[in-house]
Short mmCIF file of C-alpha atoms and ligand atoms in Angstrom, two decimals:
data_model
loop_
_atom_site.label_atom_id
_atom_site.label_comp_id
_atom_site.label_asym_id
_atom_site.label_seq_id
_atom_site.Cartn_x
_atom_site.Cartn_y
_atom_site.Cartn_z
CA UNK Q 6 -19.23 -19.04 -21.14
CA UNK Q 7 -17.31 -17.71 -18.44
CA UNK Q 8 -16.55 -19.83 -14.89
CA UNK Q 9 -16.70 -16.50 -12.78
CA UNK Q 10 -19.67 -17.70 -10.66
CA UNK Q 11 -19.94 -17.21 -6.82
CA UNK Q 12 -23.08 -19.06 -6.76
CA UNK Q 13 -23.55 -20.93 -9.85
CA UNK Q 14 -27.02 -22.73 -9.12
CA UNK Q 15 -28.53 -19.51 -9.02
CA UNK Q 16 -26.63 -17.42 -11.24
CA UNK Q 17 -27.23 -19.85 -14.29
CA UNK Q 18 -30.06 -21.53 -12.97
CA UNK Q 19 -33.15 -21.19 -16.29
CA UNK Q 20 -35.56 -18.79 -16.63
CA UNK Q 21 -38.85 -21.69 -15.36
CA UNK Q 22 -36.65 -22.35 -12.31
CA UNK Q 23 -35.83 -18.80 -11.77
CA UNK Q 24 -39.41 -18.22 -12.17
CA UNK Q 25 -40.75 -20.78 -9.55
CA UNK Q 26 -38.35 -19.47 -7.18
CA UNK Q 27 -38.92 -16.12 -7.46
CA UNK Q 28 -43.42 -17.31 -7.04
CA UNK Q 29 -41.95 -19.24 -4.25
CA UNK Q 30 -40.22 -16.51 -2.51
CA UNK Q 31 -42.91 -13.52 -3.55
CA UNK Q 32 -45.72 -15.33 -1.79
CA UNK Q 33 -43.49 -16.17 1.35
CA UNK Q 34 -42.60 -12.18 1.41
CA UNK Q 35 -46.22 -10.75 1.04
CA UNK Q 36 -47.08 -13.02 3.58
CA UNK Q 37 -44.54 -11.65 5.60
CA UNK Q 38 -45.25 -8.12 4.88
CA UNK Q 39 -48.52 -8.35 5.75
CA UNK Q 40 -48.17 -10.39 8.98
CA UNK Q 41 -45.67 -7.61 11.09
CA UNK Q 42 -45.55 -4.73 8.48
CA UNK Q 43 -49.11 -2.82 9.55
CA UNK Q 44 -48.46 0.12 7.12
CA UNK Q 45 -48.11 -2.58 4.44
CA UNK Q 46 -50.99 -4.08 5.04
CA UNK Q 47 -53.02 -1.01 4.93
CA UNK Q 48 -51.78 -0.23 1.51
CA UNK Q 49 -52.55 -3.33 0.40
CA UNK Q 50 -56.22 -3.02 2.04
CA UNK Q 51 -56.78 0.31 0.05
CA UNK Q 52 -55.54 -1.33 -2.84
CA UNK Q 53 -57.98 -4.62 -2.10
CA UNK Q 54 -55.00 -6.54 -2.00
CA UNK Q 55 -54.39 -9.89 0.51
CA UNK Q 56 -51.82 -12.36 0.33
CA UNK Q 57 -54.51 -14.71 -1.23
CA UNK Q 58 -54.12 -13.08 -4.53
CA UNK Q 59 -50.65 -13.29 -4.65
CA UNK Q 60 -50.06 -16.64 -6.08
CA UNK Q 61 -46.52 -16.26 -7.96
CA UNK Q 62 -44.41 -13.49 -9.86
CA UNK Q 63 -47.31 -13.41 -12.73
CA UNK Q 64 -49.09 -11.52 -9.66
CA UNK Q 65 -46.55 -8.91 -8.49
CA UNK Q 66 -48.46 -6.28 -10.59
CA UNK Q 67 -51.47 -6.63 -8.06
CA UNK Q 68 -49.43 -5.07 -5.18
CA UNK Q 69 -49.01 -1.33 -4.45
CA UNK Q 70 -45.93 0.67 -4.81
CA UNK Q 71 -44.00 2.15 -2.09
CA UNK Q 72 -42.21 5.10 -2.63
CA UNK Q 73 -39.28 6.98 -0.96
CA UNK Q 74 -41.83 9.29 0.57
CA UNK Q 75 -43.42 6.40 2.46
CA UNK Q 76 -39.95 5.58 3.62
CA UNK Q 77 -39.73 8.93 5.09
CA UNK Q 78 -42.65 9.30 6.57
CA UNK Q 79 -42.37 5.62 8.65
CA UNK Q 80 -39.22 6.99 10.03
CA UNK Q 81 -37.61 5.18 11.72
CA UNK Q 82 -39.62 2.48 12.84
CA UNK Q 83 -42.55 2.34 10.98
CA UNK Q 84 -41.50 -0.50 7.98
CA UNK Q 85 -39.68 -3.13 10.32
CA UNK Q 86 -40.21 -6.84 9.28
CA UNK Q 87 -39.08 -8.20 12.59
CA UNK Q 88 -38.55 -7.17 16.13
CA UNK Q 89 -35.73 -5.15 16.84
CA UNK Q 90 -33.72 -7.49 18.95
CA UNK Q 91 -33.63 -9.84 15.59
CA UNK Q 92 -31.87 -6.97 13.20
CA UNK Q 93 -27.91 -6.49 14.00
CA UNK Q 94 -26.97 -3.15 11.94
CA UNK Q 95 -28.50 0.10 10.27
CA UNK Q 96 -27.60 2.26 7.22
CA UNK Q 97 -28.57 5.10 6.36
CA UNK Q 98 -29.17 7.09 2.97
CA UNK Q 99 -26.47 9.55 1.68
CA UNK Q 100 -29.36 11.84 1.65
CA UNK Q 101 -28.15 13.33 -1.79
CA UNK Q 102 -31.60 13.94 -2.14
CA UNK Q 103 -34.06 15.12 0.99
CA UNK Q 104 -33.99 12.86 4.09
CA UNK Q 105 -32.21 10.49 5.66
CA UNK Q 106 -33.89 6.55 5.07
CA UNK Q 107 -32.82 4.40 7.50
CA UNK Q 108 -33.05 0.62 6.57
CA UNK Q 109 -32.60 -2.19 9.30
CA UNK Q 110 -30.72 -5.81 8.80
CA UNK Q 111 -31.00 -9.32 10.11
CA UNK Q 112 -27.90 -11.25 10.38
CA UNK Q 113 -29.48 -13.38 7.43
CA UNK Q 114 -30.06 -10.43 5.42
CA UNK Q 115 -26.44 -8.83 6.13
CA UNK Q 116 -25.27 -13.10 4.62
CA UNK Q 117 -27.34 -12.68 1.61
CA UNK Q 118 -26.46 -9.21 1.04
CA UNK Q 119 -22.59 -10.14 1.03
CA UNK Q 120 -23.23 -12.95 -1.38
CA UNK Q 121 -25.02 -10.51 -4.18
CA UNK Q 122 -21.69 -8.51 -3.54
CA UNK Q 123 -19.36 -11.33 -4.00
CA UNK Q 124 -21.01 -12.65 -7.02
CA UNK Q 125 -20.34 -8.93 -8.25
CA UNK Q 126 -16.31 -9.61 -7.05
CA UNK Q 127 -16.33 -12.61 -9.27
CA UNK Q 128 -17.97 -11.40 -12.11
CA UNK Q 129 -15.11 -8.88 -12.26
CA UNK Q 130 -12.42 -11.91 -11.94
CA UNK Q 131 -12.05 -12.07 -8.28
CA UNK Q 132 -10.53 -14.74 -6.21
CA UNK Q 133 -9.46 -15.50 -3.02
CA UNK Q 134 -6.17 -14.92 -4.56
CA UNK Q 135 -7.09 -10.97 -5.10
CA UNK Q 136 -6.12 -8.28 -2.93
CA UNK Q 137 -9.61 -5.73 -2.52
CA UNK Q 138 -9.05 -2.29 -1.71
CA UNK Q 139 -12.35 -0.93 -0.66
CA UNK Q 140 -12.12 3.04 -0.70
CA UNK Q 141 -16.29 3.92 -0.79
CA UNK Q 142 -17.44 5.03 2.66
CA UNK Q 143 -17.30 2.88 5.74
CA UNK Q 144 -20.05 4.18 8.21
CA UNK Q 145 -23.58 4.78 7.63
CA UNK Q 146 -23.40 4.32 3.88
CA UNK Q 147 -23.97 1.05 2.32
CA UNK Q 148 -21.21 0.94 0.00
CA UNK Q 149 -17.87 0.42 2.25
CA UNK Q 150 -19.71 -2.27 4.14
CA UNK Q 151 -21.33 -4.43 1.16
CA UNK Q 152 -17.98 -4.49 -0.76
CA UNK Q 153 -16.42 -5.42 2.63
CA UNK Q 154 -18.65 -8.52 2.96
CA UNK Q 155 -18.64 -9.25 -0.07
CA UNK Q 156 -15.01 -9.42 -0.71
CA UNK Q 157 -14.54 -11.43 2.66
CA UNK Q 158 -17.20 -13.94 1.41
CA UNK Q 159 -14.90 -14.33 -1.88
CA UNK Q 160 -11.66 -14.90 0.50
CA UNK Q 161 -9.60 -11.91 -1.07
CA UNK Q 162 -7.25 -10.19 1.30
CA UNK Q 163 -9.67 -7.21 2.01
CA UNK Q 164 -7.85 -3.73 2.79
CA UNK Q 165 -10.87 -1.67 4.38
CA UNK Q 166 -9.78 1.57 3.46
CA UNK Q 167 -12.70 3.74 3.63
CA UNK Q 168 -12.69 6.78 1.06
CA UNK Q 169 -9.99 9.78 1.48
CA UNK Q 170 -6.86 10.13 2.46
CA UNK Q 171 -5.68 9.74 -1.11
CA UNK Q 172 -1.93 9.33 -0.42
CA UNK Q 173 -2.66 6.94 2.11
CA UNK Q 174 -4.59 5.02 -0.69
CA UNK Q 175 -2.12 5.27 -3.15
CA UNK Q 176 0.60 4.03 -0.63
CA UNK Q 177 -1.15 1.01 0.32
CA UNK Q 178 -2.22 0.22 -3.24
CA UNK Q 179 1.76 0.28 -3.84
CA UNK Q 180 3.02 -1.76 -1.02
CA UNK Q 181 0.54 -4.20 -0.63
CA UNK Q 182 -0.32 -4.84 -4.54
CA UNK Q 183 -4.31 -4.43 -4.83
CA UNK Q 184 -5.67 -5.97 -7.42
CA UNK Q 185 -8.75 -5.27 -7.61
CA UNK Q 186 -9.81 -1.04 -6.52
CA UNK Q 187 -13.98 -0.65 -5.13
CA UNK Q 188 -15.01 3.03 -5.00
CA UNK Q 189 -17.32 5.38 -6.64
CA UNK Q 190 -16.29 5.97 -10.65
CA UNK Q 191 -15.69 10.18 -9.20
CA UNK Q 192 -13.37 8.98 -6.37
CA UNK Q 193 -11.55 6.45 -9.45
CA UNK Q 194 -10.96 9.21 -11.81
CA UNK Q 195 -9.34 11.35 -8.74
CA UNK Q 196 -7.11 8.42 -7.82
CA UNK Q 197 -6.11 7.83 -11.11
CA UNK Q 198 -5.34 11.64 -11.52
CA UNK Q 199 -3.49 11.96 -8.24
CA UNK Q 200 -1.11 8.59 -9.07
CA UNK Q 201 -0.38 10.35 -12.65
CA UNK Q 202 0.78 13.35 -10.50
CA UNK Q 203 2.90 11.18 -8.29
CA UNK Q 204 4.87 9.92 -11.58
CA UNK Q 205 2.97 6.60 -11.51
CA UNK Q 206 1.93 5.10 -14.93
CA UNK Q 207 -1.03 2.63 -15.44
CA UNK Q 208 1.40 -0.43 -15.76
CA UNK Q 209 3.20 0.60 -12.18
CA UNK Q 210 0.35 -0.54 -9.86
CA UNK Q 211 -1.08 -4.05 -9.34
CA UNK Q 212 -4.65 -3.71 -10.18
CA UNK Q 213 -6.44 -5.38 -12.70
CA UNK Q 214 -9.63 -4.75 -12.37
CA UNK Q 215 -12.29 -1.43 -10.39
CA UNK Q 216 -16.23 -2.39 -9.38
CA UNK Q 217 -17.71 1.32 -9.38
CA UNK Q 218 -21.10 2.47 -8.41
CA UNK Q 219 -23.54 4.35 -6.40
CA UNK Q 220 -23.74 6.95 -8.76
CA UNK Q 221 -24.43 7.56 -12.12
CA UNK Q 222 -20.88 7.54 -14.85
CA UNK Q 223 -20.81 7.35 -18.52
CA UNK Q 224 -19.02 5.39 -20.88
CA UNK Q 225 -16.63 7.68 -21.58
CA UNK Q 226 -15.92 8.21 -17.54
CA UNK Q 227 -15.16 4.02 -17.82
CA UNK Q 228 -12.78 4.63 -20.60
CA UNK Q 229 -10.92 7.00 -18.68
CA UNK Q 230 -10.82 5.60 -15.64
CA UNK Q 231 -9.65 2.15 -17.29
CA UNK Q 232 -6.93 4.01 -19.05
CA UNK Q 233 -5.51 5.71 -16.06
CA UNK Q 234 -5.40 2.96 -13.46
CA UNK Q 235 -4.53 0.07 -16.40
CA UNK Q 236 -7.99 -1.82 -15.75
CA UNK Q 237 -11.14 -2.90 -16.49
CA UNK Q 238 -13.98 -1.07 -14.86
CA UNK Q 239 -17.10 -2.92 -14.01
CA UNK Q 240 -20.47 -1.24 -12.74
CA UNK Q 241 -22.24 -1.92 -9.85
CA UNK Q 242 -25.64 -0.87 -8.61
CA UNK Q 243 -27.98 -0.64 -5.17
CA UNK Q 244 -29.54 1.65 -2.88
CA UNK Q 245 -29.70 1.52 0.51
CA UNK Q 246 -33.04 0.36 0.50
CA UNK Q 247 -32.65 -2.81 -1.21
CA UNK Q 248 -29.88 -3.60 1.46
CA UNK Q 249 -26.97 -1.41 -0.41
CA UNK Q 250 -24.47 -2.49 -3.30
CA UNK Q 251 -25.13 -5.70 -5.15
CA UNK Q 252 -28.68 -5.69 -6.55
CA UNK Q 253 -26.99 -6.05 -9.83
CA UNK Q 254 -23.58 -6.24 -11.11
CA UNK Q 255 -21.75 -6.29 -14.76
CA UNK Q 256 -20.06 -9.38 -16.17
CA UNK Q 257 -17.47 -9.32 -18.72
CA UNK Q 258 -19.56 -8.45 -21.12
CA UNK Q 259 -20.12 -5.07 -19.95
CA UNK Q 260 -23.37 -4.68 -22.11
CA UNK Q 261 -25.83 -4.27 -18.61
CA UNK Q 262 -25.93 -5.16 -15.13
CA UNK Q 263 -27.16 -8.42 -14.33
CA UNK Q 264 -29.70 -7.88 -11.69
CA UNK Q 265 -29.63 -10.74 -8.75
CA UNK Q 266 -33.47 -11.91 -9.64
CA UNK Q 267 -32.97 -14.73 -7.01
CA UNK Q 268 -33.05 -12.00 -4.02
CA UNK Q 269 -35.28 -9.32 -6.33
CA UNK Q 270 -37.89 -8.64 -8.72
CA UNK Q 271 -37.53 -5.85 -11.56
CA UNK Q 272 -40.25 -3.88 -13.07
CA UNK Q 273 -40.36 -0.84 -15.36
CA UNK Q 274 -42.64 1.32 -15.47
CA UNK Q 275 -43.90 4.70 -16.83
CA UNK Q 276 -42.58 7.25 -14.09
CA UNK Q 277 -45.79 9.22 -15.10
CA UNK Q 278 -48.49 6.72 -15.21
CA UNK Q 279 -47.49 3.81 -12.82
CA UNK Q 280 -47.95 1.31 -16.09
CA UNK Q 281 -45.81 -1.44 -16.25
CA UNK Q 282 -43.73 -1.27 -19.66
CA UNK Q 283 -42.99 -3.98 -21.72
CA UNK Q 284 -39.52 -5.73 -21.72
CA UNK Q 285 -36.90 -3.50 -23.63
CA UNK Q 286 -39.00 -0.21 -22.36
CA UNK Q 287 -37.17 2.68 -20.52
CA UNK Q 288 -38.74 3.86 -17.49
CA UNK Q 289 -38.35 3.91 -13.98
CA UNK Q 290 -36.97 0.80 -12.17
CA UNK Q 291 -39.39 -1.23 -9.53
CA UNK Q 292 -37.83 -3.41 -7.37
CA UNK Q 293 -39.21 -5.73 -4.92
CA UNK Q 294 -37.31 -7.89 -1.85
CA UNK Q 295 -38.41 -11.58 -2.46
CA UNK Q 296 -36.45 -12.41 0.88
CA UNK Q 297 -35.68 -9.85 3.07
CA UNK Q 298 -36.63 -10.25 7.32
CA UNK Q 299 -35.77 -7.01 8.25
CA UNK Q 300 -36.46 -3.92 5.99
CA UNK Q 301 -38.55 -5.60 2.88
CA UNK Q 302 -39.61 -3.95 -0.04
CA UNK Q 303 -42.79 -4.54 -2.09
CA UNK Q 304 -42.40 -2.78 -5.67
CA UNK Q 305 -40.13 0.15 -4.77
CA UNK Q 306 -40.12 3.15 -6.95
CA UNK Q 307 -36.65 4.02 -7.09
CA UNK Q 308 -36.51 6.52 -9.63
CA UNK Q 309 -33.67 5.39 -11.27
CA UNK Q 310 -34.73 5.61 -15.21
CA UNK Q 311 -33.41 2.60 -17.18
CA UNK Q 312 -34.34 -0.58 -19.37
CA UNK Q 313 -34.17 -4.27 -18.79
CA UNK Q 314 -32.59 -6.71 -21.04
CA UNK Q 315 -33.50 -10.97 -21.47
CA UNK Q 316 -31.01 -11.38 -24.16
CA UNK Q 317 -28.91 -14.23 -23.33
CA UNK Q 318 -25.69 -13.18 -22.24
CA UNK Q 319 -22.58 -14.82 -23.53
CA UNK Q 320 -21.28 -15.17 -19.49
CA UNK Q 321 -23.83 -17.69 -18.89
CA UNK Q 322 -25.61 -15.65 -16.52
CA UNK Q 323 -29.39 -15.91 -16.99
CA UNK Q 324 -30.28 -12.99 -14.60
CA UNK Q 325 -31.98 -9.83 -16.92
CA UNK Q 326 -29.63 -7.17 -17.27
CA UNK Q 327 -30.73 -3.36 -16.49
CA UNK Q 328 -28.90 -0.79 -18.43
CA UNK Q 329 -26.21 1.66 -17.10
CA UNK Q 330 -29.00 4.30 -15.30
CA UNK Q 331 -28.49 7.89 -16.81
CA UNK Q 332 -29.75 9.32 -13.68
CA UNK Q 333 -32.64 9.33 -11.13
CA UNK Q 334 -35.84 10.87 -12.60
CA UNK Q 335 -35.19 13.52 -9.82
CA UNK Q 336 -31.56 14.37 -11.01
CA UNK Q 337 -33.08 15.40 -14.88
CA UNK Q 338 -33.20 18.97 -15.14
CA UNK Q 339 -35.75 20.64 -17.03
CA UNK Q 340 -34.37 23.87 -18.79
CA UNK Q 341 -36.03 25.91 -20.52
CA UNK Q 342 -38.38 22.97 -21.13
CA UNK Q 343 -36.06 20.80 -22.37
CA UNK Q 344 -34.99 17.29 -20.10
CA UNK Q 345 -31.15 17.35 -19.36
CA UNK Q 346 -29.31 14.39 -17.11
CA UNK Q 347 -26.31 15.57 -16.32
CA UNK Q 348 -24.44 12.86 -17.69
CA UNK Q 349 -25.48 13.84 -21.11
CA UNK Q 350 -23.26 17.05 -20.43
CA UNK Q 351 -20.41 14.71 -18.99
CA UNK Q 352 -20.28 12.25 -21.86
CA UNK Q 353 -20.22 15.60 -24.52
CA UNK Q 354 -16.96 17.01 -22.30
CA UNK Q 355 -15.15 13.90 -22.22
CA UNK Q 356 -15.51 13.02 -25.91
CA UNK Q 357 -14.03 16.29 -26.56
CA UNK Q 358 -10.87 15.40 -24.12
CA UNK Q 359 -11.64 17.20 -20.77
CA UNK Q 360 -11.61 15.27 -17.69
CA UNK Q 361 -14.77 14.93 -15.82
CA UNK Q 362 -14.14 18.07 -13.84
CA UNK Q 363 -17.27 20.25 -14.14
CA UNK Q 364 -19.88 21.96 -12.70
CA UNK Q 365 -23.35 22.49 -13.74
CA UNK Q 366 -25.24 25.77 -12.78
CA UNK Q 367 -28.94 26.46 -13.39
CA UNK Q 368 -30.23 29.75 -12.70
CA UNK Q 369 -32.98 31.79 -13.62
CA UNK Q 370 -32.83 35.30 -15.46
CA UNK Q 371 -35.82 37.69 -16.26
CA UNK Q 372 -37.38 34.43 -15.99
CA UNK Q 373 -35.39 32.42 -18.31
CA UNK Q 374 -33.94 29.10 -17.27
CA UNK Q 375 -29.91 29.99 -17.43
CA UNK Q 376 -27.56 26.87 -18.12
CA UNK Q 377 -23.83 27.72 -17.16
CA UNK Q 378 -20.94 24.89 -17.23
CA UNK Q 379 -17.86 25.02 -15.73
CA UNK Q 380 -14.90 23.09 -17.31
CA UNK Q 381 -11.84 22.47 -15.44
CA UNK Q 382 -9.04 22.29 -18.00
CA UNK Q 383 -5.46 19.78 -17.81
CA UNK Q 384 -2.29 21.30 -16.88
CA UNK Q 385 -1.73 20.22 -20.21
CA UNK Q 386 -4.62 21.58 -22.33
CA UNK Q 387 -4.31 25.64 -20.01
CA UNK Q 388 -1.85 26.85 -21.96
CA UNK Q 389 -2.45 25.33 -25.69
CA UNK Q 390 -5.97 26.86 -24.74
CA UNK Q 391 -5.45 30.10 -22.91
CA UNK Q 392 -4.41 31.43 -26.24
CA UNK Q 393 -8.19 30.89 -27.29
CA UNK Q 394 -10.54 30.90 -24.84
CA UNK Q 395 -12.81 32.29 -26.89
CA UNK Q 396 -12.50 29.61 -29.62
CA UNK Q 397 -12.25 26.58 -27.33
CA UNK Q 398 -15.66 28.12 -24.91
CA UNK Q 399 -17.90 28.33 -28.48
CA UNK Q 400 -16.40 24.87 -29.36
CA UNK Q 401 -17.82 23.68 -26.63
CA UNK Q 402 -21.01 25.53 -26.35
CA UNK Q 403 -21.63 24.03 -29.57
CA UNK Q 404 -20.97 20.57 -29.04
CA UNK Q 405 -23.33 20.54 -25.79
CA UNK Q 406 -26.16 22.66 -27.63
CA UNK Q 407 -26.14 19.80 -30.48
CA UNK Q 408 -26.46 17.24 -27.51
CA UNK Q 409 -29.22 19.27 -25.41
CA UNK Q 410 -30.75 21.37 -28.17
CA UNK Q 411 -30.34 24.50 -25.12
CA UNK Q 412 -26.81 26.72 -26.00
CA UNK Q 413 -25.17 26.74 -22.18
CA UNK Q 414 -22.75 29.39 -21.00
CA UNK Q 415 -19.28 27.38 -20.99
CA UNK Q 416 -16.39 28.70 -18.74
CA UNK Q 417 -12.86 27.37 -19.06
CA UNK Q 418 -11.60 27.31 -15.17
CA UNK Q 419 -7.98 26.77 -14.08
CA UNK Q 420 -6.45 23.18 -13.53
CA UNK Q 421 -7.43 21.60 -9.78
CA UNK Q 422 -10.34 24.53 -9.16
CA UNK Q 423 -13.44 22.38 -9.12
CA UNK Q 424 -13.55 20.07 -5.73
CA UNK Q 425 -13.08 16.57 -6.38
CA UNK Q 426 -14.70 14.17 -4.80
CA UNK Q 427 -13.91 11.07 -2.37
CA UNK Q 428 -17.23 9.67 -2.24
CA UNK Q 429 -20.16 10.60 -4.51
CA UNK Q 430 -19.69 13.90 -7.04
CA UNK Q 431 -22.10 16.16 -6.65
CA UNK Q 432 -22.27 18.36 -10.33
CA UNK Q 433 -25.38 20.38 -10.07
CA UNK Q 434 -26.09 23.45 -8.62
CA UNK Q 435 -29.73 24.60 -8.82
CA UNK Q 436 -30.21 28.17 -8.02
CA UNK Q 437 -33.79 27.98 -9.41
CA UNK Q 438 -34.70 26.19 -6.11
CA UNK Q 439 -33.97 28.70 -3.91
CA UNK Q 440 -36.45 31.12 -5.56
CA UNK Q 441 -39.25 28.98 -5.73
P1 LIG B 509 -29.02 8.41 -1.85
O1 LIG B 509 -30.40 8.10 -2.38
O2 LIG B 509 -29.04 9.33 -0.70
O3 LIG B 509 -28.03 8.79 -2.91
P2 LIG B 509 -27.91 5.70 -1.81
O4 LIG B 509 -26.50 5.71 -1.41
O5 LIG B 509 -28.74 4.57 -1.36
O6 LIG B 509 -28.54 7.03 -1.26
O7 LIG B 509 -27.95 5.83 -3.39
C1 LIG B 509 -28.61 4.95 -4.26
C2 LIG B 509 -28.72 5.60 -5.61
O8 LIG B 509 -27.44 5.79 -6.20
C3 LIG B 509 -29.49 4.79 -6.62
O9 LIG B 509 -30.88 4.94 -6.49
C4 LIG B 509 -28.97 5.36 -7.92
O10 LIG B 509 -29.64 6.56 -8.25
C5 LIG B 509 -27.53 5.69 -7.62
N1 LIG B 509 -26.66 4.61 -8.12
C6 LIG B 509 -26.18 3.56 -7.44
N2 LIG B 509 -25.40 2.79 -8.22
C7 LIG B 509 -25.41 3.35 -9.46
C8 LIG B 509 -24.79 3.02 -10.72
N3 LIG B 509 -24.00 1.97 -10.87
N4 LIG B 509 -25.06 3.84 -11.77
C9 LIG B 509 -25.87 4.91 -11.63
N5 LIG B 509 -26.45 5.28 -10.48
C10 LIG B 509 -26.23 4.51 -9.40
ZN1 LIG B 510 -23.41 -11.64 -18.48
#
């Protein structure tokens, strides 16, 4: 039992009061919807839906989905909960896939918002004692801003950093003793690598801890990253959608995310099919807003493939905790018939000692699906391996065909070729697209 709570009532409260809440809340949302959301309502008319039939949680099923493509196509307006003198601030999608989303926040929702980010700050051991360095993105993306609130609402001494400027990081890191480091897990690994280069060891800063998200990292990517700052690294997940950061956050158990059921409801369910999957299933993750004014969400397909968890959890927590995602169904590659997520490549390179430096390249060839990777090697691995190339490239071709079951085309590239990246990485290149 851990005492890391930010809000305790909520975070421990039992599964029947968690339950009656979350009835409570679902009916008060629909309601809402369906009152000053008109597109809502019409999908709920198709569907033969009204409030009415939505009586509590047990009912969520009945609803329809919404789907990113709705999103789009109610830009920007068209999915507003409330008028537009009651919402104070927009964000906006890092478009890393299609078109912009822009989502719209009440003053209330921006307070509850902070809170699910906070709770994630406390998890990870935060007080008002800490000093947070927040280096995601301050602007339209959620990420800068949540972890801002959220660290304010926990008292730390908040250093709004913003991502880049690396040196600048690492300076105030130094001279102002952060404790606790917010970024994505790509911009981690390049800050850890950039304070090894300026002769800093693990033990030289003041961190103890690193809450990394908004894009998908491995276990192995952790391990690294906890070895080269001297931490421990918790997850975080969101989408700007659901307000940003903060839908659900790890505890020190680091066996899930626990996903703030109190603000949303999770569903899996069969990306194919729309069926909802039993408990313990992996599929795509549904989430619906059970109190959002502005921008709510009735069963959202987000696309992010994962499973959910009821186990009790030795922090005390009795939220249901959704499994590190291995991607969004639209980041799996199908080659030559065969599903790939990138991070199955990353988690192959890193357990044989590379850095997670690499690029993936699909391409087609007399109508073959072509799989190249691109390895960056160490400074310190170039010139045990530039003696065998040869060796070290079918080493590795190897170890990713027995993960994939597809033999890729591995090149070894020089130390600091491949582009790091300050906010989130992007590994794939598709050629295939182009040509369709
Ligand atoms: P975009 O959809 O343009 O990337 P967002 O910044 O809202 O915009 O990204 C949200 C997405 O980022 C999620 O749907 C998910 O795919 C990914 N993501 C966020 N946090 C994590 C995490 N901890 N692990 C894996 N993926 C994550
Ligand atoms: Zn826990």
């Amino acid at each position: 039992m851990s005492n890391n709570y930010y809000q305790r009532e909520y975070e421990t409260m039992s599964r029947e009061e968690l339950k009656a809440l979350q009835s409570e809340r679902l009916v008060r949302q629909v309601r809402h919807v369906w009152e000053h959301v008109p597109y809502y309502r019409g999908l709920m008319e198709q569907k033969g839906v009204t409030p009415e039939d939505i009586r509590g949680i047990d009912d969520l099923h009945k609803l329809p989905f919404i789907s990113k493509e709705d999103l789009r196509l109610q830009y920007p307006y068209g999915l507003l909960g409330t008028d537009l003198k009651n919402c104070v601030r927009i964000h906006s999608t890092s478009g890393t896939t299609g078109r912009r989303v822009v989502a719209f926040y009440t003053q209330e929702d921006i307070d509850i918002w902070d809170d699910c980010c906070a709770r994630a700050i406390v998890a990870a051991g935060g007080t008002d004692e800490d000093v947070c360095q927040i280096a995601y993105g301050f602007g339209l993306f959620t990420g800068g801003a949540g972890l801002n609130g959220g660290s304010h609402k926990v008292g730390c001494l908040t250093l709004p950093m913003s991502s880049g400027n690396t040196d600048r990081q690492i300076q105030f890191m130094m001279d102002l003793k952060a404790t606790i480091l917010c970024c994505t897990p790509s911009y981690a690994a390049f800050i850890g690598e950039s304070l090894k280069e300026k002769g800093y060891k693990p033990e030289d800063n003041s961190l103890k801890a690193g809450i990394f998200g908004a894009e998908p990292w491995t276990e192995e990517m952790r391990r690294g990253i906890e070895e080269a700052l001297g931490i421990k690294a918790y997850d975080i997940y969101g989408l700007t959608e659901t307000s940003g950061p903060g839908v659900a956050f790890e505890c020190e158990e680091q066996t899930g995310m626990h996903i703030n059921e109190d603000h949303f409801a999770a569903e899996i369910i069969d990306p194919d099919t729309g069926e909802v999957l039993p408990l313990g299933a992996t599929g795509e993750l549904v989430l619906t807003s059970l109190d959002k004014e502005a921008f709510p969400l009735l069963r959202y397909r987000t696309r992010d493939i994962t499973m959910l968890s009821v186990e009790p959890c030795p922090c005390g927590r009795t939220f249901v905790k959704m499994k590190k995602p291995m991607g969004r169904s639209d980041d799996m590659l199908i080659i030559r018939g065969v599903n790939v997520f990138p991070s199955q490549i990353e988690t192959v390179l890193l357990n044989e000692g590379y850095a997670p430096n690499y690029q993936i390249i699909v391409g087609r060839e007399n109508n073959t699906d072509t799989l190249d990777v691109n390895v960056e090697m160490s400074e310190g691995t170039f010139s045990d391996v530039v003696k065998d190339m040869e060796r070290e490239t079918a080493r590795l071709a190897q170890a990713i065909k027995t993960m994939l079951g597809i033999t890729p085309r591995v090149h070894l590239v020089a130390p600091r070729s491949i582009a790091r990246s300050e906010g989130k990485a992007v590994r794939v290149i598709d050629n295939r697209k182009l040509h369709d």
